Amino acid sequence: MAETITFRPDEDARRALAALTADGTAVSSAVRSALIDAARNAAAQRLRAEATALAADEHDRAEAAQVLRDMETLRAW
Protein backbone atom coordinates (compact mmCIF):
# COMPACT_ATOMS: atom_id res chain seq x y z
CA MET A 1 0.00 0.00 0.00
CA ALA A 2 1.36 3.40 -0.98
CA GLU A 3 2.09 5.96 1.68
CA THR A 4 1.17 9.60 1.22
CA ILE A 5 3.87 12.15 1.97
CA THR A 6 3.25 15.87 2.19
CA PHE A 7 5.96 18.50 1.90
CA ARG A 8 6.15 22.26 1.55
CA PRO A 9 8.42 23.09 -1.37
CA ASP A 10 10.47 26.26 -1.30
CA GLU A 11 11.06 28.26 -4.47
CA ASP A 12 14.04 26.14 -5.54
CA ALA A 13 12.02 22.94 -5.09
CA ARG A 14 9.12 24.42 -7.05
CA ARG A 15 11.43 25.25 -9.95
CA ALA A 16 13.01 21.80 -9.82
CA LEU A 17 9.60 20.14 -9.77
CA ALA A 18 8.45 22.29 -12.68
CA ALA A 19 11.52 21.22 -14.66
CA LEU A 20 10.92 17.54 -13.84
CA THR A 21 7.26 17.69 -14.84
CA ALA A 22 7.55 19.98 -17.88
CA ASP A 23 7.34 16.98 -20.21
CA GLY A 24 4.06 15.82 -18.67
CA THR A 25 5.57 13.52 -16.05
CA ALA A 26 3.26 13.20 -13.07
CA VAL A 27 4.38 14.94 -9.91
CA SER A 28 4.31 11.65 -7.97
CA SER A 29 6.53 9.96 -10.56
CA ALA A 30 8.96 12.88 -10.62
CA VAL A 31 9.23 12.92 -6.83
CA ARG A 32 9.69 9.13 -6.65
CA SER A 33 12.42 9.23 -9.29
CA ALA A 34 14.15 12.15 -7.61
CA LEU A 35 14.15 10.37 -4.24
CA ILE A 36 15.55 7.18 -5.76
CA ASP A 37 18.23 9.14 -7.64
CA ALA A 38 19.15 11.03 -4.45
CA ALA A 39 19.48 7.77 -2.51
CA ARG A 40 21.68 6.26 -5.24
CA ASN A 41 23.85 9.37 -5.31
CA ALA A 42 24.21 9.33 -1.52
CA ALA A 43 25.22 5.65 -1.60
CA ALA A 44 27.76 6.30 -4.36
CA GLN A 45 29.17 9.23 -2.42
CA ARG A 46 29.57 7.07 0.71
CA LEU A 47 31.31 4.39 -1.38
CA ARG A 48 33.69 6.93 -2.91
CA ALA A 49 34.53 8.29 0.54
CA GLU A 50 35.19 4.77 1.85
CA ALA A 51 37.38 3.93 -1.16
CA THR A 52 39.33 7.15 -0.70
CA ALA A 53 39.87 6.39 2.98
CA LEU A 54 41.02 2.84 2.19
CA ALA A 55 43.36 4.05 -0.54
CA ALA A 56 44.97 6.41 1.98
CA ASP A 57 45.36 3.66 4.62
CA GLU A 58 48.98 2.52 4.33
CA HIS A 59 48.44 -0.49 6.62
CA ASP A 60 45.47 -1.71 4.56
CA ARG A 61 47.37 -1.26 1.30
CA ALA A 62 50.36 -3.19 2.67
CA GLU A 63 48.08 -5.99 3.84
CA ALA A 64 46.36 -6.16 0.44
CA ALA A 65 49.74 -6.31 -1.29
CA GLN A 66 50.78 -9.17 0.99
CA VAL A 67 47.57 -11.07 0.19
CA LEU A 68 48.28 -10.66 -3.53
CA ARG A 69 51.84 -11.97 -3.05
CA ASP A 70 50.51 -14.93 -1.05
CA MET A 71 47.93 -15.71 -3.72
CA GLU A 72 50.58 -15.59 -6.42
CA THR A 73 52.22 -18.66 -4.89
CA LEU A 74 48.93 -20.55 -5.26
CA ARG A 75 48.69 -19.83 -8.96
CA ALA A 76 48.56 -22.79 -11.31
CA TRP A 77 51.59 -23.36 -13.55
XYZ file of C-alpha atoms in Angstrom:
77
model
C 0.000 0.000 0.000
C 1.357 3.403 -0.977
C 2.087 5.963 1.682
C 1.169 9.603 1.218
C 3.866 12.148 1.974
C 3.250 15.871 2.193
C 5.960 18.502 1.900
C 6.149 22.258 1.548
C 8.421 23.094 -1.368
C 10.472 26.263 -1.298
C 11.062 28.263 -4.466
C 14.041 26.139 -5.544
C 12.024 22.943 -5.085
C 9.125 24.417 -7.050
C 11.434 25.254 -9.952
C 13.010 21.805 -9.823
C 9.603 20.144 -9.768
C 8.449 22.285 -12.679
C 11.523 21.216 -14.658
C 10.917 17.538 -13.840
C 7.258 17.687 -14.844
C 7.550 19.982 -17.877
C 7.340 16.980 -20.206
C 4.062 15.821 -18.675
C 5.569 13.520 -16.054
C 3.256 13.203 -13.074
C 4.384 14.939 -9.907
C 4.310 11.646 -7.974
C 6.533 9.962 -10.564
C 8.957 12.875 -10.620
C 9.226 12.915 -6.834
C 9.695 9.125 -6.650
C 12.421 9.226 -9.289
C 14.151 12.152 -7.607
C 14.150 10.367 -4.235
C 15.550 7.179 -5.757
C 18.226 9.145 -7.640
C 19.152 11.030 -4.450
C 19.476 7.767 -2.509
C 21.685 6.255 -5.237
C 23.852 9.367 -5.315
C 24.212 9.327 -1.521
C 25.217 5.648 -1.596
C 27.761 6.295 -4.356
C 29.167 9.232 -2.421
C 29.575 7.073 0.709
C 31.306 4.387 -1.381
C 33.694 6.934 -2.908
C 34.534 8.288 0.543
C 35.189 4.775 1.850
C 37.381 3.929 -1.161
C 39.330 7.152 -0.703
C 39.875 6.388 2.976
C 41.019 2.845 2.193
C 43.364 4.049 -0.539
C 44.974 6.406 1.985
C 45.362 3.661 4.624
C 48.983 2.517 4.332
C 48.435 -0.489 6.617
C 45.466 -1.708 4.563
C 47.373 -1.259 1.299
C 50.355 -3.187 2.670
C 48.076 -5.991 3.838
C 46.360 -6.158 0.436
C 49.743 -6.314 -1.292
C 50.777 -9.173 0.988
C 47.571 -11.070 0.186
C 48.282 -10.660 -3.531
C 51.838 -11.972 -3.046
C 50.512 -14.928 -1.046
C 47.931 -15.709 -3.716
C 50.578 -15.595 -6.423
C 52.221 -18.656 -4.893
C 48.928 -20.552 -5.262
C 48.687 -19.830 -8.956
C 48.557 -22.789 -11.312
C 51.588 -23.355 -13.546
